[in-house]
mmCIF file of C-alpha atoms and ligand atoms in Angstrom:
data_model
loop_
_atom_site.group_PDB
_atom_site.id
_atom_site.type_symbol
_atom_site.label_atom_id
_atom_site.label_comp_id
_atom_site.label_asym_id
_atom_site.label_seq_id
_atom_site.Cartn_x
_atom_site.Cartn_y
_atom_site.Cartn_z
ATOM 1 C CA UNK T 2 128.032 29.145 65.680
ATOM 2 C CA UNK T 3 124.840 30.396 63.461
ATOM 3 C CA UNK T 4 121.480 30.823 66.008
ATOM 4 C CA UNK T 5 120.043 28.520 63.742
ATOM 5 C CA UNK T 6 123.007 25.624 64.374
ATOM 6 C CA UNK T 7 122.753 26.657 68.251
ATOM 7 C CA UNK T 8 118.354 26.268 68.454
ATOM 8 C CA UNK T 9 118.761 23.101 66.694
ATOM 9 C CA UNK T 10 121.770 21.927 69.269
ATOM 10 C CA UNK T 11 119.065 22.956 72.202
ATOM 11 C CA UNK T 12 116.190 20.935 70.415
ATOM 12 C CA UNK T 13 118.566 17.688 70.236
ATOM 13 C CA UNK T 14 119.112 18.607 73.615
ATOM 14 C CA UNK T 15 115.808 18.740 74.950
ATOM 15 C CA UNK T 16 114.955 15.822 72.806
ATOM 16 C CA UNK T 17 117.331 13.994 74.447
ATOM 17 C CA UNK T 18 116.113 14.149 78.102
ATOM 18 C CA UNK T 19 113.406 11.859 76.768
ATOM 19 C CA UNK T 20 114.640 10.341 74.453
ATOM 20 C CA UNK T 21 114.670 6.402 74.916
ATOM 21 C CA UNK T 22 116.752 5.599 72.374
ATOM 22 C CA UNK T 23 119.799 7.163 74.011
ATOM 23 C CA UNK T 24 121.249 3.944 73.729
ATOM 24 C CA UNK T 25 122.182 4.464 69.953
ATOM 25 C CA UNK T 26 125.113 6.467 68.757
ATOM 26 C CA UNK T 27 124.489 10.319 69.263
ATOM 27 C CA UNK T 28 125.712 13.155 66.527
ATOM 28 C CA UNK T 29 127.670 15.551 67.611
ATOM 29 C CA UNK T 30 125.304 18.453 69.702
ATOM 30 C CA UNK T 31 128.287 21.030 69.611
ATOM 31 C CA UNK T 32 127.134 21.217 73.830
ATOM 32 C CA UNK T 33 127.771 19.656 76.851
ATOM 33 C CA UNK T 34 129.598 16.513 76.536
ATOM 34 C CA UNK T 35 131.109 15.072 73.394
ATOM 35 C CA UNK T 36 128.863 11.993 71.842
ATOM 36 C CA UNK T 37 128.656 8.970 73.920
ATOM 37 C CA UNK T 38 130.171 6.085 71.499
ATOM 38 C CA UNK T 39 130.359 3.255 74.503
ATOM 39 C CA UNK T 40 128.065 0.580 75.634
ATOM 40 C CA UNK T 41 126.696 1.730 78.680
ATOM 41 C CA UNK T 42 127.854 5.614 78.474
ATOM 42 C CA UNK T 43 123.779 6.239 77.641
ATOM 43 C CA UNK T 44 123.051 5.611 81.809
ATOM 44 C CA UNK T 45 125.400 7.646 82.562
ATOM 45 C CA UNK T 46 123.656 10.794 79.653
ATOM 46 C CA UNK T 47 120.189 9.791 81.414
ATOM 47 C CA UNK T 48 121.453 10.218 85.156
ATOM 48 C CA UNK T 49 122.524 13.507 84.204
ATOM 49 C CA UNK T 50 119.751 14.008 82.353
ATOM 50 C CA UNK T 51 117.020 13.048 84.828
ATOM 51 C CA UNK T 52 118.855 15.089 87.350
ATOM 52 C CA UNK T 53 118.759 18.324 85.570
ATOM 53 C CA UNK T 54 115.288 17.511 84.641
ATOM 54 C CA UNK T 55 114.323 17.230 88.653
ATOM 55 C CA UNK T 56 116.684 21.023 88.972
ATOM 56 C CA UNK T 57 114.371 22.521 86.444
ATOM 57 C CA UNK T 58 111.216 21.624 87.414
ATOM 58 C CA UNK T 59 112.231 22.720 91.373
ATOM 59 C CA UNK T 60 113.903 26.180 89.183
ATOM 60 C CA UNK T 61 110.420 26.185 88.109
ATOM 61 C CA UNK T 62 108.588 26.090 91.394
ATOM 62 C CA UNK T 63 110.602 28.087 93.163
ATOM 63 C CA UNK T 64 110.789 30.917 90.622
ATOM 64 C CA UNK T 65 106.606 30.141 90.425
ATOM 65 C CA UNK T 66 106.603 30.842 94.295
ATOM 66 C CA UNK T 67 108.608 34.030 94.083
ATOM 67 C CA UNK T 68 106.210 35.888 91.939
ATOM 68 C CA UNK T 69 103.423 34.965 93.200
ATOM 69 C CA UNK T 70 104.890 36.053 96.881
ATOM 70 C CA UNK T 71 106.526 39.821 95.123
ATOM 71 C CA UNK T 72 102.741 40.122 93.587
ATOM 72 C CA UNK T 73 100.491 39.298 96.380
ATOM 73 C CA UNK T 74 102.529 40.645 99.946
ATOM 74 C CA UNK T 75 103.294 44.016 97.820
ATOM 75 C CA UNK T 76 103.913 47.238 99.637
ATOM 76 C CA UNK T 77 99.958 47.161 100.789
ATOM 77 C CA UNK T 78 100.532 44.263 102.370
ATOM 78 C CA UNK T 79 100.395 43.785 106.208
ATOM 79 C CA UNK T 80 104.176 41.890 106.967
ATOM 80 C CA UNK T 81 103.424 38.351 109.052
ATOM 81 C CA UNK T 82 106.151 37.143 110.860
ATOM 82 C CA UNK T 83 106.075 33.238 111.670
ATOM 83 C CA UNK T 84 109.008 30.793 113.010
ATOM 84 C CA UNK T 85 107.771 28.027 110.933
ATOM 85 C CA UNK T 86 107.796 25.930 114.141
ATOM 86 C CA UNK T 87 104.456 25.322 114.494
ATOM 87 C CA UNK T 88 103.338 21.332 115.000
ATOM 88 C CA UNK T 89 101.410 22.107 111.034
ATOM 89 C CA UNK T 90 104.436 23.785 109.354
ATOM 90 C CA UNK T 91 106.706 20.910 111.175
ATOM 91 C CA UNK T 92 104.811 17.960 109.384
ATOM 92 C CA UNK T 93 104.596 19.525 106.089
ATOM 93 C CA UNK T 94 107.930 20.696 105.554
ATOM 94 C CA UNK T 95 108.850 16.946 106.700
ATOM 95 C CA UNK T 96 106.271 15.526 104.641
ATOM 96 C CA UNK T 97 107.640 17.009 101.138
ATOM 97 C CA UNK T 98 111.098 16.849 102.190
ATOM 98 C CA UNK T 99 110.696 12.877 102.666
ATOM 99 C CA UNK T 100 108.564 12.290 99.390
ATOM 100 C CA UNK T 101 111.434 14.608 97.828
ATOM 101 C CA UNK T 102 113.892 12.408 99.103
ATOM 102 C CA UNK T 103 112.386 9.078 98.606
ATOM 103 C CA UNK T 104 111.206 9.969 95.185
ATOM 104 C CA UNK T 105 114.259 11.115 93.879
ATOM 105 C CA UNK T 106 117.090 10.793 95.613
ATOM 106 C CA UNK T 107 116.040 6.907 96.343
ATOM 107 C CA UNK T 108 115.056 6.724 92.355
ATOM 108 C CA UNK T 109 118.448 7.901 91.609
ATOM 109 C CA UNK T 110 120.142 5.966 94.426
ATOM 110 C CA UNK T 111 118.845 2.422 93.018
ATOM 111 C CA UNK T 112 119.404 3.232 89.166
ATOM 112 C CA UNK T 113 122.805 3.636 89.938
ATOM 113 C CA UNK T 114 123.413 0.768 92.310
ATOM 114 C CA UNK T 115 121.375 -1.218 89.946
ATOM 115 C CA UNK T 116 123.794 -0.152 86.587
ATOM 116 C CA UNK T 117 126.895 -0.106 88.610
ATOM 117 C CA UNK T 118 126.367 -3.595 89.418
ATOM 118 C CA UNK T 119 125.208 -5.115 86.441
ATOM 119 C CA UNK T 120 127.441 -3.097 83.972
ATOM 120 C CA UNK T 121 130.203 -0.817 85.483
ATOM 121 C CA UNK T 122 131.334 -2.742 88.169
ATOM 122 C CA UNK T 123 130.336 -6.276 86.735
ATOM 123 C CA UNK T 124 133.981 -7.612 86.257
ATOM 124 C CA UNK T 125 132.843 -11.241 86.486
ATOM 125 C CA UNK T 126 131.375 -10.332 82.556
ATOM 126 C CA UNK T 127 134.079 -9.185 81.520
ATOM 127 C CA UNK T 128 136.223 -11.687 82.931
ATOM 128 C CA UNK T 129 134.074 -14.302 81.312
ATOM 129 C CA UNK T 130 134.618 -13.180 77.817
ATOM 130 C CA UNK T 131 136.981 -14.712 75.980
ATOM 131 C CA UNK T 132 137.572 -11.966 73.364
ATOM 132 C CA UNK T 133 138.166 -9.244 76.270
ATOM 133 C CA UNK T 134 141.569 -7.448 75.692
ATOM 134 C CA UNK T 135 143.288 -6.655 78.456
ATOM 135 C CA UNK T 136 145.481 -3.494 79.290
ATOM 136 C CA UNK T 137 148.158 -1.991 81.963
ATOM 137 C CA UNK T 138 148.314 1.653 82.083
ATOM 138 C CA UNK T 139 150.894 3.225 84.109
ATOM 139 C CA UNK T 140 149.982 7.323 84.865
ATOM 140 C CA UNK T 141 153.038 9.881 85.347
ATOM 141 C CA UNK T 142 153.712 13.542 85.039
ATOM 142 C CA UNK T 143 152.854 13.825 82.295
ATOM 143 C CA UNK T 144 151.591 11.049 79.887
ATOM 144 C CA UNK T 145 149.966 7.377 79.781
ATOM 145 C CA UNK T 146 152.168 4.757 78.886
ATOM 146 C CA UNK T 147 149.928 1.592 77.928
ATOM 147 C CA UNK T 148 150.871 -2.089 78.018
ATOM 148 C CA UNK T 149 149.083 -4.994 75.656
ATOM 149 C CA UNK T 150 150.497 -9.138 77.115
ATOM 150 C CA UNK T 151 151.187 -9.919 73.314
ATOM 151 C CA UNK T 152 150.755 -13.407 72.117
ATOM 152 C CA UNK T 153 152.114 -15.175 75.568
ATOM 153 C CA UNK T 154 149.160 -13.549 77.611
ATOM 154 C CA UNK T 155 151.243 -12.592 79.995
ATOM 155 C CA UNK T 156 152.197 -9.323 81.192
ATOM 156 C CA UNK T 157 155.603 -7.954 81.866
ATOM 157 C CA UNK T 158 157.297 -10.418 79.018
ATOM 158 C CA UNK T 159 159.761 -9.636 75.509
ATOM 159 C CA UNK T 160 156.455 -10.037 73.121
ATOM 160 C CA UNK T 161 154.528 -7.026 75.724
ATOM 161 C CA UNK T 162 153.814 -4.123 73.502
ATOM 162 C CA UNK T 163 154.185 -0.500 74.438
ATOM 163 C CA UNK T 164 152.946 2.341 73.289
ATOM 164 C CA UNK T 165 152.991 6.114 74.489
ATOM 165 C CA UNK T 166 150.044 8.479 74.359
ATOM 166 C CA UNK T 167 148.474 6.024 71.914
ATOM 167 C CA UNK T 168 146.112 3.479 73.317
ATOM 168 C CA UNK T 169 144.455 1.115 70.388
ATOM 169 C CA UNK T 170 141.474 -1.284 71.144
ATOM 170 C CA UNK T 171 138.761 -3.585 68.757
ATOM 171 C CA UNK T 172 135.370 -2.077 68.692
ATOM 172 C CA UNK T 173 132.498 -4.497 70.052
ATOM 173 C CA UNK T 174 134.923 -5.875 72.694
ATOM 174 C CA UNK T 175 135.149 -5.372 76.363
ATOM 175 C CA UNK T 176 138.451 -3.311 76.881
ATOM 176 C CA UNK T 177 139.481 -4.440 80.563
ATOM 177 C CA UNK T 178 142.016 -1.968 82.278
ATOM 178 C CA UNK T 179 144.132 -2.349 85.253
ATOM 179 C CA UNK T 180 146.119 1.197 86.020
ATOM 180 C CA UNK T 181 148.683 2.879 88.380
ATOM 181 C CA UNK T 182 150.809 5.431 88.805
ATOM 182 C CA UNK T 183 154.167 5.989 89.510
ATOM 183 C CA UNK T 184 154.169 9.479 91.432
ATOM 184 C CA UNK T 185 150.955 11.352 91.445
ATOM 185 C CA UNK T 186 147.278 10.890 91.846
ATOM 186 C CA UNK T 187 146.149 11.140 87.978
ATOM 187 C CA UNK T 188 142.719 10.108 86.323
ATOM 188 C CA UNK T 189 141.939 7.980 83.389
ATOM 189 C CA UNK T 190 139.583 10.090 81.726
ATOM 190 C CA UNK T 191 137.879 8.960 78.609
ATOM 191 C CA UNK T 192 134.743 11.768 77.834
ATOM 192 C CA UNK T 193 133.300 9.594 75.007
ATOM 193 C CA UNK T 194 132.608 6.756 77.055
ATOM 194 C CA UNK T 195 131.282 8.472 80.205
ATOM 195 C CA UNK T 196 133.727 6.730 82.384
ATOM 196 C CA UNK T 197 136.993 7.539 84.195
ATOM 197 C CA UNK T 198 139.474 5.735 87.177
ATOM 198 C CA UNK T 199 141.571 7.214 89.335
ATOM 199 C CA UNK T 200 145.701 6.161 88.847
ATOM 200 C CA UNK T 201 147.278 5.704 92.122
ATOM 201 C CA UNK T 202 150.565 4.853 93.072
ATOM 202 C CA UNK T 203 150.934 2.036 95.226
ATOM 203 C CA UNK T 204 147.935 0.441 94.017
ATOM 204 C CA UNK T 205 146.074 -0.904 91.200
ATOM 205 C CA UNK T 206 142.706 0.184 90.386
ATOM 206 C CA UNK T 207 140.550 -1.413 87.522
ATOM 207 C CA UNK T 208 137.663 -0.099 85.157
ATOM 208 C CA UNK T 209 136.242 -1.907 81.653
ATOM 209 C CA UNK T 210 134.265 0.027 78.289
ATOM 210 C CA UNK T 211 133.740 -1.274 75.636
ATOM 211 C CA UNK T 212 133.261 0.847 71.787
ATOM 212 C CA UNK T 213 130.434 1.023 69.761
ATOM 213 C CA UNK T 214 132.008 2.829 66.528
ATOM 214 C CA UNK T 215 135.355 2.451 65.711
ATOM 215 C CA UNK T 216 137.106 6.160 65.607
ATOM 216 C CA UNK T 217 139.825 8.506 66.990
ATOM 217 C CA UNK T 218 138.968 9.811 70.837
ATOM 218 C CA UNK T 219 140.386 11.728 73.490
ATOM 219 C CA UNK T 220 141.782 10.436 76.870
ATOM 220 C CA UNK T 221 142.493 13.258 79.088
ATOM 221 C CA UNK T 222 143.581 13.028 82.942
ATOM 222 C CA UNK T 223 140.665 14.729 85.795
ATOM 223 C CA UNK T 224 143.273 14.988 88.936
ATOM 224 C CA UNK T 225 145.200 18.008 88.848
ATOM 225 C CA UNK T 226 148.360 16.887 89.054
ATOM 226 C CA UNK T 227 151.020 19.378 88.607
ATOM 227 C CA UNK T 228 151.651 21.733 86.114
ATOM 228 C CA UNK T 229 151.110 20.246 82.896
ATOM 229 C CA UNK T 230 148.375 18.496 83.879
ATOM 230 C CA UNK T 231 146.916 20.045 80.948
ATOM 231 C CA UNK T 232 149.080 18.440 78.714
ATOM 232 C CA UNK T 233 148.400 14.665 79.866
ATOM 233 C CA UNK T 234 146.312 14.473 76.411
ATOM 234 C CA UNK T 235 146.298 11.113 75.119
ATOM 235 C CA UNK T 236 144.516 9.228 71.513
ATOM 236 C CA UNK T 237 142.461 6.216 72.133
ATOM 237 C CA UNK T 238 141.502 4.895 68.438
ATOM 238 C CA UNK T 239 138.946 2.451 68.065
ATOM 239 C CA UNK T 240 139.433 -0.080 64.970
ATOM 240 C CA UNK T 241 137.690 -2.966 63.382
ATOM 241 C CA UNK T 242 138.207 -6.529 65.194
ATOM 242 C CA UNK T 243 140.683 -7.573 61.865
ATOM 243 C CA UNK T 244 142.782 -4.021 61.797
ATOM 244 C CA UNK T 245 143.194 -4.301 65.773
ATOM 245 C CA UNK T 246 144.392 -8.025 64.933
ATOM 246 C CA UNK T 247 146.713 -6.932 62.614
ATOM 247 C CA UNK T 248 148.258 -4.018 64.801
ATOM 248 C CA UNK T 249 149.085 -6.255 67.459
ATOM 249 C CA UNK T 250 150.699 -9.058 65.498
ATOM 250 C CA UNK T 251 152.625 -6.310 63.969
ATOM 251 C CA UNK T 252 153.781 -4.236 67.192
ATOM 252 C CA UNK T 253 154.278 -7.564 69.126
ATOM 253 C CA UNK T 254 156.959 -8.459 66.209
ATOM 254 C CA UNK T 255 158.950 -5.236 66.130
ATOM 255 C CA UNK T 256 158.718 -5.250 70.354
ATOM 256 C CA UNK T 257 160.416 -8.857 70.250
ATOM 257 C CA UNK T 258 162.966 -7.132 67.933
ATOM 258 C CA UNK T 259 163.873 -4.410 70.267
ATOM 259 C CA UNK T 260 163.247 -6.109 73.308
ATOM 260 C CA UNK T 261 166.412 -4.874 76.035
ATOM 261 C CA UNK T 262 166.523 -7.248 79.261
ATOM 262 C CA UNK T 263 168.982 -4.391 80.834
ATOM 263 C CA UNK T 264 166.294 -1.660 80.492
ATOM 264 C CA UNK T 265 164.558 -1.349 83.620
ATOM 265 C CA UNK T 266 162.351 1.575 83.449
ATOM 266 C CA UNK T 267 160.676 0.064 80.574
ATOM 267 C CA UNK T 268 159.895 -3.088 82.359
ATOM 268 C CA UNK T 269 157.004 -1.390 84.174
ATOM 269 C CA UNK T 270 154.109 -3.432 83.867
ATOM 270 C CA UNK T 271 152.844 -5.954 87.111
ATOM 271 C CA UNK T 272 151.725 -9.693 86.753
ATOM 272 C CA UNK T 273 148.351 -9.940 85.864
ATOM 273 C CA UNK T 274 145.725 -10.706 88.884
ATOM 274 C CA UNK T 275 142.085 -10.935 88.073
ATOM 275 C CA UNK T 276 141.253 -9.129 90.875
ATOM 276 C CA UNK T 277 143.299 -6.793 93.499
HETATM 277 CU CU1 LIG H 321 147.673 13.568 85.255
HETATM 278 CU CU2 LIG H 321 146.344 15.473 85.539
#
């Protein structure tokens, strides 16, 4: 990467921490994460953002502090020894320790209650929403196998479609997921949209995006879990409302066709529960 490419990726990067508009569509930086191309992926950006922000100006302080200490108790300088556990020291180092606290770790503390609740955790909404497409994914060593209802709505049926490695959802639309595994702990990870579940087997754990710009993006596991972890590389491609349409009428068709009653392991998927 040219210096020139790599100052302007710091810029956008610094541009970024106070940025409000974070809630549009970011290019590429060519640092840190890959673009954020999901609805509420942009709280996520500004929690890490503000965070780092608070780092640097305590870096700051600190590294402020040391030089003025090396400069003024030099070699000429008299040592003082204290304990620090004088009634004075006691309140102050309480005192900033508390506004530290309060300020920020409180700040951050109700942002994220606040987001998880109305957006991340706010099932009811997606629930609600009659276009919201629902998905099983079922985690093993080492790939995702994902399962649409098809045009019955219901899970675990001939019209189901399957895919492998190759998850497909409408842009604009609240993707609801429900996910297990059937040996190890593995992670739905998708980096785009800031947002990631743990697969478990034995039980079913649920997350929801939604996609901002249709495209071709990564779903990778976080758990370690075993060695090809690395592998467990996955596509998820966004498309337009009509193309996704057209996929599923298409892969529902040819899953009727090769539908096999006698084929256990591909019969998977759970009944569908709003909530577990
Ligand atoms: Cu599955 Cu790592």
């Amino acid at each position: 990467m040219k210096l020139r490419t790599r100052l302007t990726s710091v810029a956008i990067a610094i541009t970024a921490f106070a940025s409000p508009a974070l809630a549009a569509v970011q290019p590429e930086s060519g640092i840190g994460l890959p673009r954020d191309v999901s609805l509420s992926g942009h709280r996520i950006d500004w929690l890490i953002n503000i965070t780092s922000v608070f780092n640097l100006i305590l870096f700051i302080i600190m590294c402020v502090w040391m030089v003025y200490a090396c400069l003024k108790h030099n070699r000429n300088h008299q040592a003082e020894y204290d304990h620090g556990s004088s009634k004075h020291s006691v309140t102050v180092a309480l005192a900033i320790s508390a506004v530290i606290f309060f300020v920020v770790d409180g700040n951050l503390f109700f942002t994220t209650m606040r987001d998880l609740d109305n957006e991340f955790w706010n099932f009811d909404m997606v629930k609600a929403n009659p276009q919201t497409v629902r998905l099983e994914i079922n985690a093993h060593q080492w790939s995702w196998d994902a399962r649409y209802a098809g045009p019955d709505g219901k899970f675990n049926t001939e019209d189901d479609i399957l895919t492998w490695n190759d998850i497909k959802v409408p842009v604009d639309t609240p993707i609801y997921v429900q996910l297990t595994s059937t040996d190890v702990i593995h992670s739905f990870y998708l980096p785009n949209f800031r947002t990631k579940m743990d697969a478990v087997p034995g039980q079913v754990n649920r997350m929801w995006f939604q996609a901002k710009e249709p495209g071709e993006y990564d779903i990778g596991c976080a758990q370690h879990c075993g060695t090809h972890h690395y592998k467990m590389k996955a596509l998820l491609t966004v498309l337009s409302a009509n193309d996704f349409k057209l996929w599923q009428a298409q892969q529902s068709a040819i899953a009727q066709r090769g539908f096999d009653a006698d084929d256990k392991v591909a019969h998977w998927g759970w009944e569908w529960k709003e909530a577990y």
